[in-house]
Amino acid sequence: MDSTQERTFCKWLNTKLEANGYPPMHSLVQDLSDGVRLIQLMEIMGDTSLGRYNKNPRMRVQKAENVNKALEFIRQRGIKLTNIGPEDIIDGNLKLILGMIWTLVLRFTIADISEEGLSAKEGLLLWAQRKTAPYKEVDVQDFSISWSDGLALCALIHCHRPELLDYDKLDKSDRHGNTRLAFQVAADHLDVPQLLEVEDLCDSARPDERSVMTYIASYFHAFSTMDQAETVSRRVEKFAELMQSVWTSKNDYERRARALLHALSEVQKKWLTSHFTGSYTDAKEQSATFTTYKHTTKRTWVAERQDVTTLLGNIQTKLRTYGLREYIPPPGLTLSDLDDAWSDLLQSEAKRSRAINAQIRQIKESLRKEFADLANDFSQRLHAISLELSGVAGPLETQQDQVKEIQTRLPTLSEALTRVAKAEQDCVAANVEENDYTVFTCQDLEFELGLVAQSLTKKISFIDNQIVSRNMTNLTPAQLEQFESTFRYFDRDETNTLSLTETSAALASQGFVYSDEDMVYIYDQLLQDYGAVTFEAFINLLVDITEDQTSPEQLRESFRGIAGDKPFVTELDMRLAQLPVSAVDYLSEVIPSTKNEVGETEYDYETWLQDVFA
């Protein structure tokens, strides 16, 4: 064990000597005995001169003076030496010499090691444990057996300088190879001298604790020196990064502030040069664009303004934190400049909003007046036509010409109504809901126009029918009135013509019931003769029927057959006789009726026929 310590301590002392240009020692006992090397070591370790001493002592007393000078220096540095005097070193007491050197190792190599409040041995052990903790094959518990396989040494190197060896590829069972590799890498790349031999660790039942501590301490100082160099570099790097960060932030602030100010200016210029076309669509588009701007672009600017303000605050805070000079933005890019520009924007927004709203109000008012003028004029024209229609007089043919002439004006009115509808659509599109300039709507006027057109059609039909009636000299007035009311009743669509089913129902209501085949023949014949079943065609058909086939007495016999010889007929009787529903409905309206004791309606066909043929 002493041989390991002697060899290790000798190598440790040689690193001091060789670093200062002195030749190495080969034996502690022999080389320290005259005190010269010991004084040289103390001057190196203490970084001071011990004064004059015997550099080539030959006498014991000279050697004693040298050794005593060195020991006294050690004691003056506060290093306690126990049970050792000059004679012990001169006489080569290896055990005491090793104890003294160990004391020096503790003082000059291990004493300044500190890790979480622990110092010297405990601090060095804790440091080694923490650095090797991530390596599962390593378990550092002491400065002896824990280092016997070389893995702990490799782990320390890999932890700090992973590029120097590949820990994962190590053969974990190769104790000698791993230890040799660690020694070689440490000596070549870390300037850690090889104080131990491979056998000192791998072939010893219990490696010498002091020797291992001395060697491991060299690792600590090597890595500490490296860390200090890295710390200096990091300090410069950190300051450079700080300045670059500040420079980048300044540029970012100025760029963003300049861009924001430019954007605020441009949008105000755009508003100043904007013009309205006078249409509601254009005004609403400009209003929608302005609303979209406030919901999108404006909010982006609000956020950007806040971000820029925060960015400047962060720059100033960072500069104050590191004691650097305050940053003053260039003229035109200060926060007060941003505030002034923002205030101008708000004023421009208010002016823009008022202009759009005023334009929309003006357009709506114009639309109201335009619609009211068209609607009121249309109503007056309708009223004039109605008055003119009601004043038609004179012979029937003259009246017929007057009404037809009035009817030719309807297309012009329809065109005018189209313009009214267009004006109303414009009002609806502009959300104009009220109009104090007129009481009419397009729907009102359309309805009134329909009534006028209907009145014209009825008037023409009436006049045509009157002309036909005037020419029917072979019918009594009662018959003519009866036939005319029948025609009007079944002319449901008021076209002054009857369809096949309407003609069949009208004839049945007069008591003339035909088979479907006969009815189709009669109807087709009327179409060939008149082009349609007009009032004239219907009257002439009835005249032919009444003259050739039907007399009052024949009709009475027909009704008696339907009534079962009763003096009255019921609705059920008519339905059982298979009269068309429309004919039943008509007869139920025109034939006088009474209620019997059970509430059933009885129709007096005798009285009705007497009135019709009177």
Coordinates of C-alpha atoms in Angstrom, one line a residue:
M1 CA 0.0 0.0 0.0
D2 CA 2.9 2.4 0.9
S3 CA 4.5 1.6 -2.4
T4 CA 1.4 2.7 -4.2
Q5 CA 1.2 5.9 -2.2
E6 CA 4.9 6.6 -2.6
R7 CA 4.6 6.2 -6.4
T8 CA 1.4 8.2 -6.6
F9 CA 2.7 11.0 -4.3
C10 CA 6.0 11.1 -6.1
K11 CA 4.2 11.6 -9.5
W12 CA 2.0 14.2 -7.9
L13 CA 5.0 16.2 -6.7
N14 CA 6.7 15.7 -10.0
T15 CA 3.9 17.4 -11.8
K16 CA 4.6 20.5 -9.7
L17 CA 8.3 20.4 -10.2
E18 CA 8.2 19.7 -14.0
A19 CA 5.7 22.4 -14.5
N20 CA 8.2 24.9 -13.1
G21 CA 11.2 23.6 -14.9
Y22 CA 12.7 21.3 -12.2
P23 CA 13.8 17.8 -12.9
P24 CA 11.5 15.0 -11.6
M25 CA 12.2 13.0 -8.4
H26 CA 12.6 9.2 -8.4
S27 CA 12.5 8.5 -4.7
L28 CA 10.7 10.4 -2.0
V29 CA 13.1 9.0 0.6
Q30 CA 16.3 10.0 -1.2
D31 CA 15.2 13.2 -3.1
L32 CA 13.6 14.9 -0.1
S33 CA 16.3 14.1 2.4
D34 CA 18.4 17.2 1.8
G35 CA 15.5 19.6 1.9
V36 CA 16.2 21.2 -1.5
R37 CA 13.3 19.6 -3.3
L38 CA 11.0 20.2 -0.4
I39 CA 11.9 24.0 -0.4
Q40 CA 11.3 24.1 -4.2
L41 CA 7.9 22.4 -3.8
M42 CA 6.9 24.8 -1.0
E43 CA 7.9 27.8 -3.2
I44 CA 5.8 26.4 -6.0
M45 CA 2.8 25.5 -3.9
G46 CA 3.0 28.8 -1.9
D47 CA 3.8 30.9 -4.9
T48 CA 6.5 32.7 -2.9
S49 CA 10.2 32.6 -2.2
L50 CA 11.5 31.0 1.0
G51 CA 14.7 33.1 0.9
R52 CA 18.2 31.8 0.9
Y53 CA 18.8 28.1 1.6
N54 CA 21.6 25.5 1.0
K55 CA 21.2 24.4 -2.6
N56 CA 24.0 21.8 -2.3
P57 CA 24.0 20.7 1.3
R58 CA 26.5 18.1 2.2
M59 CA 26.5 18.2 5.9
R60 CA 23.6 16.9 8.0
V61 CA 23.2 20.3 9.7
Q62 CA 22.8 22.0 6.3
K63 CA 20.2 19.4 5.3
A64 CA 18.4 19.9 8.6
E65 CA 18.3 23.7 8.1
N66 CA 16.7 23.2 4.7
V67 CA 14.2 20.7 5.9
N68 CA 13.4 22.8 8.9
K69 CA 12.9 25.9 6.7
A70 CA 10.4 24.0 4.6
L71 CA 8.5 22.6 7.6
E72 CA 8.4 26.0 9.2
F73 CA 6.8 27.4 6.0
I74 CA 4.2 24.7 6.1
R75 CA 3.3 25.4 9.7
Q76 CA 3.1 29.2 8.9
R77 CA 0.5 28.4 6.2
G78 CA -1.7 26.9 8.9
I79 CA -1.0 23.3 8.0
K80 CA -0.8 21.1 11.0
L81 CA 2.1 18.6 10.9
T82 CA 2.0 15.8 13.5
N83 CA 4.9 13.8 14.8
I84 CA 7.4 14.8 12.1
G85 CA 10.6 16.7 12.4
P86 CA 13.6 17.4 10.2
E87 CA 15.4 14.2 11.2
D88 CA 12.5 12.1 10.1
I89 CA 12.8 13.4 6.5
I90 CA 16.6 13.3 6.6
D91 CA 16.6 9.7 7.8
G92 CA 14.0 8.7 5.3
N93 CA 11.0 7.8 7.5
L94 CA 8.7 6.8 4.6
K95 CA 5.5 6.5 6.7
L96 CA 5.9 10.0 8.1
I97 CA 7.0 11.4 4.8
L98 CA 3.9 10.0 3.1
G99 CA 1.7 11.5 5.9
M100 CA 3.3 14.9 5.4
I101 CA 2.7 14.7 1.6
W102 CA -0.9 13.6 2.2
T103 CA -1.3 16.7 4.3
L104 CA 0.0 18.8 1.5
V105 CA -2.3 17.0 -1.0
L106 CA -5.3 17.8 1.3
R107 CA -4.2 21.4 1.7
F108 CA -3.3 22.3 -1.9
T109 CA -5.4 20.0 -3.9
I110 CA -8.5 18.8 -2.0
A111 CA -9.2 21.5 0.6
D112 CA -10.6 23.9 -1.9
I113 CA -13.1 21.4 -3.3
S114 CA -16.7 22.2 -2.3
E115 CA -20.0 20.6 -3.3
E116 CA -23.3 21.7 -1.7
G117 CA -21.6 22.8 1.5
L118 CA -19.5 19.7 1.8
S119 CA -15.7 20.1 1.5
A120 CA -12.5 18.1 1.0
K121 CA -13.1 14.4 1.0
E122 CA -16.9 14.5 1.4
G123 CA -17.3 17.2 -1.3
L124 CA -15.1 15.3 -3.8
L125 CA -17.0 12.1 -3.2
L126 CA -20.4 13.8 -3.7
W127 CA -19.1 15.5 -6.9
A128 CA -18.0 12.1 -8.3
Q129 CA -21.3 10.5 -7.3
R130 CA -23.4 13.2 -9.0
K131 CA -21.4 13.1 -12.2
T132 CA -21.5 9.3 -12.5
A133 CA -25.2 8.9 -11.4
P134 CA -26.6 8.5 -14.9
Y135 CA -24.4 5.5 -15.6
K136 CA -26.1 2.4 -14.3
E137 CA -22.9 0.2 -14.2
V138 CA -21.2 2.8 -11.9
D139 CA -21.8 3.1 -8.2
V140 CA -19.3 5.4 -6.4
Q141 CA -19.4 4.8 -2.7
D142 CA -15.7 5.4 -1.8
F143 CA -12.3 6.2 -3.1
S144 CA -11.2 2.6 -3.3
I145 CA -13.1 -0.4 -4.7
S146 CA -15.6 1.8 -6.6
W147 CA -12.8 2.7 -9.0
S148 CA -11.3 -0.7 -9.5
D149 CA -13.0 -1.5 -12.9
G150 CA -12.2 1.8 -14.7
L151 CA -15.9 2.5 -15.5
A152 CA -16.2 5.3 -13.0
L153 CA -13.2 7.0 -14.5
C154 CA -14.6 6.6 -18.0
A155 CA -18.0 7.9 -16.8
L156 CA -16.4 11.1 -15.4
I157 CA -14.7 11.7 -18.7
H158 CA -17.8 10.9 -20.8
C159 CA -19.9 13.1 -18.6
H160 CA -17.8 16.2 -19.3
R161 CA -16.3 15.4 -22.7
P162 CA -18.5 12.8 -24.4
E163 CA -16.6 13.2 -27.7
L164 CA -13.4 11.7 -26.1
L165 CA -14.8 8.2 -25.6
D166 CA -17.9 6.2 -26.5
Y167 CA -19.1 4.9 -23.1
D168 CA -21.9 2.8 -24.5
K169 CA -19.4 0.8 -26.6
L170 CA -17.1 -0.1 -23.7
D171 CA -16.6 -3.7 -22.8
K172 CA -17.9 -3.3 -19.2
S173 CA -16.0 -6.5 -18.2
D174 CA -12.6 -5.3 -19.4
R175 CA -11.4 -3.8 -16.2
H176 CA -7.8 -3.3 -17.3
G177 CA -8.8 -2.0 -20.7
N178 CA -11.2 0.5 -19.4
T179 CA -8.8 1.8 -16.8
R180 CA -6.0 2.1 -19.3
L181 CA -8.3 3.9 -21.7
A182 CA -9.3 6.4 -19.0
F183 CA -5.7 7.0 -18.0
Q184 CA -4.6 7.6 -21.6
V185 CA -7.5 9.9 -22.5
A186 CA -7.1 11.9 -19.3
A187 CA -3.4 12.4 -19.9
D188 CA -3.7 13.2 -23.6
H189 CA -6.8 15.4 -23.6
L190 CA -7.4 16.7 -20.1
D191 CA -3.8 17.3 -18.9
V192 CA -4.4 14.9 -16.0
P193 CA -1.1 13.2 -15.2
Q194 CA -1.3 9.4 -14.7
L195 CA -0.5 9.3 -11.0
L196 CA -1.6 5.6 -10.7
E197 CA -0.8 2.5 -12.6
V198 CA -3.5 0.2 -14.0
E199 CA -2.5 -2.5 -11.5
D200 CA -2.9 -0.1 -8.6
L201 CA -6.7 -0.1 -9.3
C202 CA -7.4 -3.3 -11.0
D203 CA -5.1 -5.8 -9.2
S204 CA -5.4 -4.5 -5.7
A205 CA -7.9 -6.1 -3.3
R206 CA -8.5 -2.6 -2.0
P207 CA -7.0 0.3 -3.9
D208 CA -5.3 2.9 -1.8
E209 CA -7.8 5.6 -0.8
R210 CA -5.4 8.5 -0.6
S211 CA -3.8 7.7 -3.9
V212 CA -7.2 7.4 -5.6
M213 CA -8.4 10.7 -4.0
T214 CA -5.3 12.5 -5.2
Y215 CA -5.9 11.2 -8.7
I216 CA -9.6 11.9 -8.7
A217 CA -8.9 15.4 -7.4
S218 CA -6.9 16.0 -10.6
Y219 CA -10.0 15.2 -12.6
F220 CA -12.0 17.7 -10.5
H221 CA -9.6 20.5 -11.1
A222 CA -9.2 19.7 -14.7
F223 CA -12.9 19.9 -15.3
S224 CA -13.3 22.9 -13.0
T225 CA -10.7 24.7 -15.1
M226 CA -12.6 23.7 -18.2
D227 CA -15.9 24.9 -16.6
Q228 CA -14.3 28.2 -15.6
A229 CA -13.2 28.7 -19.2
E230 CA -16.6 27.8 -20.4
T231 CA -18.1 30.2 -17.8
V232 CA -15.9 33.0 -19.2
S233 CA -17.0 32.1 -22.7
R234 CA -20.6 31.8 -21.7
R235 CA -20.4 35.2 -20.0
V236 CA -19.1 36.8 -23.2
E237 CA -21.5 34.8 -25.2
K238 CA -24.4 35.7 -23.0
F239 CA -23.6 39.4 -23.2
A240 CA -23.2 39.1 -27.0
E241 CA -26.6 37.4 -27.1
L242 CA -28.1 40.1 -24.9
M243 CA -26.8 42.9 -27.1
Q244 CA -27.9 41.1 -30.2
S245 CA -31.3 40.4 -28.6
V246 CA -31.6 44.1 -27.7
W247 CA -30.4 45.1 -31.2
T248 CA -33.0 42.8 -32.8
S249 CA -35.7 44.0 -30.5
K250 CA -34.9 47.6 -31.3
N251 CA -35.0 46.9 -35.0
D252 CA -38.2 45.0 -34.6
Y253 CA -39.8 47.8 -32.6
E254 CA -38.8 50.5 -35.2
R255 CA -39.9 48.3 -38.1
R256 CA -43.2 47.5 -36.6
A257 CA -43.9 51.0 -35.3
R258 CA -43.0 52.4 -38.8
A259 CA -45.3 49.9 -40.5
L260 CA -48.1 50.6 -38.1
L261 CA -47.8 54.4 -38.6
H262 CA -47.7 53.9 -42.4
A263 CA -50.8 51.7 -42.3
L264 CA -52.7 54.3 -40.2
S265 CA -51.8 57.0 -42.6
E266 CA -52.7 55.1 -45.7
V267 CA -56.2 54.1 -44.6
Q268 CA -57.0 57.8 -43.8
K269 CA -55.7 58.9 -47.2
K270 CA -58.0 56.2 -48.8
W271 CA -61.0 57.5 -46.9
L272 CA -60.2 61.1 -47.9
T273 CA -60.2 60.2 -51.6
S274 CA -63.2 57.9 -51.5
H275 CA -66.4 59.1 -53.3
F276 CA -70.0 57.9 -53.3
T277 CA -71.8 57.0 -56.6
G278 CA -75.2 58.0 -55.2
S279 CA -76.5 54.4 -55.2
Y280 CA -77.6 52.6 -52.1
T281 CA -75.6 49.5 -53.2
D282 CA -72.4 51.6 -53.3
A283 CA -73.1 53.2 -49.9
K284 CA -73.9 49.9 -48.3
E285 CA -70.7 48.3 -49.8
Q286 CA -68.7 51.2 -48.4
S287 CA -70.4 50.8 -45.0
A288 CA -69.8 47.0 -45.0
T289 CA -66.2 47.6 -46.0
F290 CA -65.8 50.0 -43.1
T291 CA -67.5 47.6 -40.7
T292 CA -65.2 44.8 -41.9
Y293 CA -62.2 47.1 -41.4
K294 CA -63.2 47.7 -37.7
H295 CA -63.7 44.0 -37.0
T296 CA -60.5 42.8 -38.7
T297 CA -57.8 45.3 -39.7
K298 CA -58.6 47.7 -36.8
R299 CA -58.5 45.0 -34.2
T300 CA -55.2 43.7 -35.7
W301 CA -53.8 47.3 -35.3
V302 CA -55.1 47.5 -31.7
A303 CA -53.2 44.3 -30.9
E304 CA -50.1 45.4 -32.8
R305 CA -50.1 48.8 -31.0
Q306 CA -50.2 47.0 -27.6
D307 CA -47.5 44.5 -28.7
V308 CA -45.3 47.4 -29.9
T309 CA -45.8 49.2 -26.6
T310 CA -45.0 46.1 -24.6
L311 CA -41.9 45.4 -26.8
L312 CA -40.5 48.8 -26.1
G313 CA -41.2 48.3 -22.4
N314 CA -39.4 45.0 -22.5
I315 CA -36.4 46.6 -24.2
Q316 CA -36.1 49.2 -21.5
T317 CA -36.5 46.7 -18.7
K318 CA -33.8 44.5 -20.2
L319 CA -31.4 47.4 -20.5
R320 CA -32.1 48.6 -16.9
T321 CA -31.6 45.0 -15.6
Y322 CA -28.1 44.9 -17.0
G323 CA -27.3 48.5 -16.3
L324 CA -27.2 49.5 -19.9
R325 CA -28.0 52.8 -21.5
E326 CA -31.7 53.5 -22.0
Y327 CA -33.0 53.2 -25.6
I328 CA -34.6 56.3 -27.1
P329 CA -36.6 55.6 -30.3
P330 CA -35.9 57.8 -33.3
P331 CA -38.0 60.9 -33.9
G332 CA -41.4 60.0 -35.3
L333 CA -41.3 56.5 -33.8
T334 CA -41.8 57.2 -30.1
L335 CA -44.8 56.1 -28.1
S336 CA -46.2 59.6 -28.1
D337 CA -46.0 59.6 -31.9
L338 CA -48.0 56.4 -31.9
D339 CA -50.5 57.9 -29.5
D340 CA -50.9 61.0 -31.7
A341 CA -51.3 58.9 -34.9
W342 CA -53.9 56.7 -33.1
S343 CA -55.9 59.8 -32.0
D344 CA -55.9 61.0 -35.6
L345 CA -57.2 57.6 -36.7
L346 CA -60.1 57.7 -34.3
Q347 CA -61.1 61.1 -35.5
S348 CA -60.9 60.0 -39.1
E349 CA -63.0 56.9 -38.3
A350 CA -65.7 59.1 -36.7
K351 CA -65.7 61.4 -39.8
R352 CA -65.9 58.4 -42.1
S353 CA -68.8 56.9 -40.2
R354 CA -70.7 60.1 -40.3
A355 CA -70.2 60.5 -44.0
I356 CA -71.4 57.0 -44.8
N357 CA -74.5 57.3 -42.5
A358 CA -75.4 60.7 -44.0
Q359 CA -75.1 59.2 -47.5
I360 CA -77.4 56.3 -46.6
R361 CA -80.0 58.6 -45.0
Q362 CA -80.0 60.8 -48.1
I363 CA -80.3 57.9 -50.5
K364 CA -83.2 56.4 -48.4
E365 CA -85.0 59.7 -48.5
S366 CA -84.6 59.9 -52.3
L367 CA -85.9 56.4 -52.7
R368 CA -89.0 57.2 -50.6
K369 CA -89.8 60.3 -52.7
E370 CA -89.2 58.4 -56.0
F371 CA -91.5 55.6 -55.0
A372 CA -94.2 58.0 -53.6
D373 CA -94.2 60.0 -56.8
L374 CA -94.6 56.9 -59.0
A375 CA -97.2 55.3 -56.7
N376 CA -99.3 58.5 -56.3
D377 CA -99.3 59.2 -60.0
F378 CA -100.3 55.6 -60.8
S379 CA -103.2 55.8 -58.3
Q380 CA -104.4 59.0 -59.9
R381 CA -104.3 57.5 -63.4
L382 CA -106.3 54.5 -62.1
H383 CA -108.8 56.8 -60.5
A384 CA -109.2 58.7 -63.7
I385 CA -109.9 55.5 -65.7
S386 CA -112.4 54.4 -63.1
L387 CA -114.3 57.7 -63.3
E388 CA -114.2 57.5 -67.1
L389 CA -115.5 53.9 -67.1
S390 CA -118.3 54.9 -64.7
G391 CA -119.3 57.7 -67.0
V392 CA -119.6 55.6 -70.2
A393 CA -123.1 56.3 -71.7
G394 CA -125.0 56.3 -75.0
P395 CA -125.9 53.5 -77.4
L396 CA -124.5 50.1 -76.6
E397 CA -122.2 50.1 -79.6
T398 CA -120.9 53.5 -78.6
Q399 CA -120.4 52.3 -75.1
Q400 CA -118.6 49.2 -76.4
D401 CA -116.2 51.3 -78.4
Q402 CA -115.5 53.6 -75.4
V403 CA -114.8 50.7 -73.1
K404 CA -112.5 49.0 -75.6
E405 CA -110.6 52.2 -76.1
I406 CA -110.1 52.5 -72.3
Q407 CA -109.0 48.9 -72.3
T408 CA -106.1 49.7 -74.7
R409 CA -104.5 51.9 -72.0
L410 CA -104.0 48.9 -69.7
P411 CA -100.6 47.9 -71.1
T412 CA -99.3 51.4 -70.4
L413 CA -100.5 51.1 -66.9
S414 CA -98.8 47.7 -66.5
E415 CA -95.5 49.3 -67.6
A416 CA -96.0 52.1 -65.1
L417 CA -96.7 49.5 -62.4
T418 CA -93.5 47.8 -63.3
R419 CA -91.6 51.0 -62.6
V420 CA -93.5 51.3 -59.2
A421 CA -92.5 47.7 -58.4
K422 CA -88.8 48.5 -59.2
A423 CA -88.9 51.6 -57.0
E424 CA -90.4 49.5 -54.2
Q425 CA -87.8 46.8 -54.6
D426 CA -85.1 49.6 -54.3
C427 CA -86.8 50.7 -51.1
V428 CA -86.9 47.2 -49.7
A429 CA -83.2 46.6 -50.6
A430 CA -82.4 49.8 -48.8
N431 CA -84.4 48.7 -45.7
V432 CA -86.9 51.6 -46.1
E433 CA -89.8 50.4 -44.1
E434 CA -91.8 53.6 -43.6
N435 CA -92.8 56.3 -46.2
D436 CA -94.6 59.4 -45.1
Y437 CA -95.0 60.6 -48.7
T438 CA -97.6 58.0 -49.8
V439 CA -100.1 55.5 -48.3
F440 CA -99.8 53.1 -51.2
T441 CA -97.8 49.9 -51.7
C442 CA -97.1 48.2 -55.0
Q443 CA -99.4 45.4 -53.8
D444 CA -102.2 47.8 -53.2
L445 CA -101.8 49.3 -56.7
E446 CA -101.5 45.9 -58.3
F447 CA -104.8 44.9 -56.7
E448 CA -106.5 48.1 -57.8
L449 CA -105.2 47.7 -61.4
G450 CA -106.6 44.1 -61.3
L451 CA -110.0 45.5 -60.2
V452 CA -110.0 48.0 -63.0
A453 CA -109.0 45.4 -65.6
Q454 CA -111.7 43.1 -64.2
S455 CA -114.3 45.9 -64.4
L456 CA -113.4 46.6 -68.0
T457 CA -113.8 42.9 -68.9
K458 CA -117.1 42.7 -67.1
K459 CA -118.3 46.0 -68.7
I460 CA -117.4 44.7 -72.1
S461 CA -119.1 41.3 -71.4
F462 CA -122.1 43.1 -70.1
I463 CA -122.4 45.4 -73.1
D464 CA -121.9 42.4 -75.5
N465 CA -124.5 40.4 -73.6
Q466 CA -126.9 43.4 -73.7
I467 CA -126.5 43.7 -77.4
V468 CA -127.2 39.9 -77.7
S469 CA -130.2 40.2 -75.4
R470 CA -131.5 43.3 -77.3
N471 CA -131.6 41.2 -80.5
M472 CA -133.4 38.2 -78.9
T473 CA -137.0 39.2 -79.7
N474 CA -138.4 35.7 -79.3
L475 CA -137.7 35.5 -75.5
T476 CA -139.7 37.0 -72.8
P477 CA -137.8 39.4 -70.5
A478 CA -138.2 36.9 -67.6
Q479 CA -136.7 34.2 -69.7
L480 CA -133.9 36.4 -70.9
E481 CA -133.1 37.5 -67.3
Q482 CA -133.2 33.8 -66.2
F483 CA -130.8 32.7 -69.0
E484 CA -128.5 35.6 -68.4
S485 CA -128.3 34.9 -64.6
T486 CA -127.6 31.2 -65.4
F487 CA -124.8 32.1 -67.8
R488 CA -123.2 34.5 -65.3
Y489 CA -123.5 31.9 -62.5
F490 CA -121.7 29.2 -64.4
D491 CA -119.1 31.5 -65.9
R492 CA -116.8 31.0 -62.9
D493 CA -113.7 32.4 -64.4
E494 CA -115.6 35.5 -65.7
T495 CA -114.2 35.0 -69.3
N496 CA -117.8 35.4 -70.7
T497 CA -117.4 31.9 -72.1
L498 CA -118.4 28.4 -70.8
S499 CA -116.3 25.3 -70.8
L500 CA -117.8 21.8 -71.6
T501 CA -118.6 21.0 -67.9
E502 CA -119.9 24.5 -67.3
T503 CA -122.2 24.3 -70.4
S504 CA -123.5 20.9 -69.3
A505 CA -124.2 22.1 -65.8
A506 CA -125.9 25.3 -67.0
L507 CA -128.2 23.3 -69.3
A508 CA -129.0 20.8 -66.6
S509 CA -130.0 23.7 -64.3
Q510 CA -132.6 24.6 -66.9
G511 CA -133.9 21.0 -66.9
F512 CA -132.0 20.0 -70.1
V513 CA -130.0 16.8 -69.3
Y514 CA -127.9 15.1 -72.0
S515 CA -125.7 12.1 -72.2
D516 CA -122.0 12.7 -72.2
E517 CA -121.8 11.8 -75.9
D518 CA -124.6 14.2 -76.8
M519 CA -123.1 16.9 -74.7
V520 CA -119.8 16.7 -76.4
Y521 CA -121.5 16.9 -79.8
I522 CA -123.5 20.0 -78.8
Y523 CA -120.4 21.6 -77.4
D524 CA -118.3 20.9 -80.5
Q525 CA -121.0 22.3 -82.7
L526 CA -121.1 25.5 -80.7
L527 CA -117.3 25.8 -81.0
Q528 CA -117.6 25.4 -84.8
D529 CA -120.3 28.0 -85.0
Y530 CA -119.1 30.6 -82.5
G531 CA -115.5 29.8 -81.7
A532 CA -116.5 29.5 -78.0
V533 CA -119.6 29.1 -75.9
T534 CA -120.2 32.8 -75.5
F535 CA -123.3 34.4 -74.1
E536 CA -124.7 34.7 -77.6
A537 CA -124.0 31.1 -78.3
F538 CA -125.6 30.0 -75.0
I539 CA -128.7 32.1 -75.5
N540 CA -129.2 30.9 -79.1
L541 CA -128.8 27.3 -77.9
L542 CA -131.5 27.8 -75.3
V543 CA -133.7 29.5 -77.8
D544 CA -133.4 26.5 -80.1
I545 CA -134.0 24.0 -77.3
T546 CA -137.0 25.9 -75.8
E547 CA -138.5 26.4 -79.2
D548 CA -138.0 22.9 -80.5
Q549 CA -138.1 20.6 -77.4
T550 CA -139.1 22.2 -74.3
S551 CA -142.4 23.9 -73.1
P552 CA -143.4 24.9 -69.6
E553 CA -145.5 21.9 -69.4
Q554 CA -142.7 19.6 -70.4
L555 CA -140.4 21.1 -67.7
R556 CA -143.2 20.6 -65.1
E557 CA -143.5 17.0 -66.2
S558 CA -139.7 16.6 -65.9
F559 CA -139.7 18.1 -62.4
R560 CA -142.7 16.0 -61.4
G561 CA -140.8 12.9 -62.5
I562 CA -137.7 13.9 -60.5
A563 CA -140.0 14.8 -57.4
G564 CA -142.0 11.6 -57.6
D565 CA -145.3 13.5 -58.4
K566 CA -144.8 15.7 -55.3
P567 CA -145.6 19.4 -55.7
F568 CA -142.0 20.1 -54.4
V569 CA -138.6 18.7 -55.0
T570 CA -135.8 18.1 -52.5
E571 CA -132.0 18.2 -52.9
L572 CA -131.9 14.5 -52.5
D573 CA -134.5 14.1 -55.3
M574 CA -132.2 16.1 -57.6
R575 CA -129.1 14.2 -56.7
L576 CA -130.9 10.8 -57.2
A577 CA -131.8 12.1 -60.7
Q578 CA -128.1 12.4 -61.3
L579 CA -128.2 16.1 -62.0
P580 CA -124.7 17.7 -62.0
V581 CA -123.6 19.1 -58.6
S582 CA -123.3 22.6 -60.1
A583 CA -126.9 22.3 -61.5
V584 CA -128.2 21.2 -58.1
D585 CA -126.4 24.1 -56.4
Y586 CA -127.9 26.6 -58.9
L587 CA -131.5 25.3 -58.6
S588 CA -131.2 25.3 -54.8
E589 CA -130.4 29.0 -55.0
V590 CA -133.0 30.2 -57.5
I591 CA -136.1 28.0 -56.7
P592 CA -138.3 29.3 -53.8
S593 CA -138.1 27.0 -50.8
T594 CA -139.6 26.2 -47.3
K595 CA -138.8 23.9 -44.4
N596 CA -141.0 21.0 -43.5
E597 CA -141.7 19.7 -40.0
V598 CA -138.5 17.7 -39.9
G599 CA -136.3 20.6 -41.1
E600 CA -135.9 19.3 -44.7
T601 CA -135.8 22.0 -47.5
E602 CA -138.6 21.7 -50.0
Y603 CA -138.2 23.5 -53.3
D604 CA -141.4 24.9 -55.0
Y605 CA -140.7 24.2 -58.7
E606 CA -144.3 25.0 -59.7
T607 CA -144.0 28.6 -58.5
W608 CA -140.5 29.0 -60.0
L609 CA -141.6 27.7 -63.5
Q610 CA -144.7 29.9 -63.4
D611 CA -142.4 32.9 -62.7
V612 CA -140.0 31.9 -65.4
F613 CA -142.6 31.4 -68.1
A614 CA -145.0 34.1 -67.1

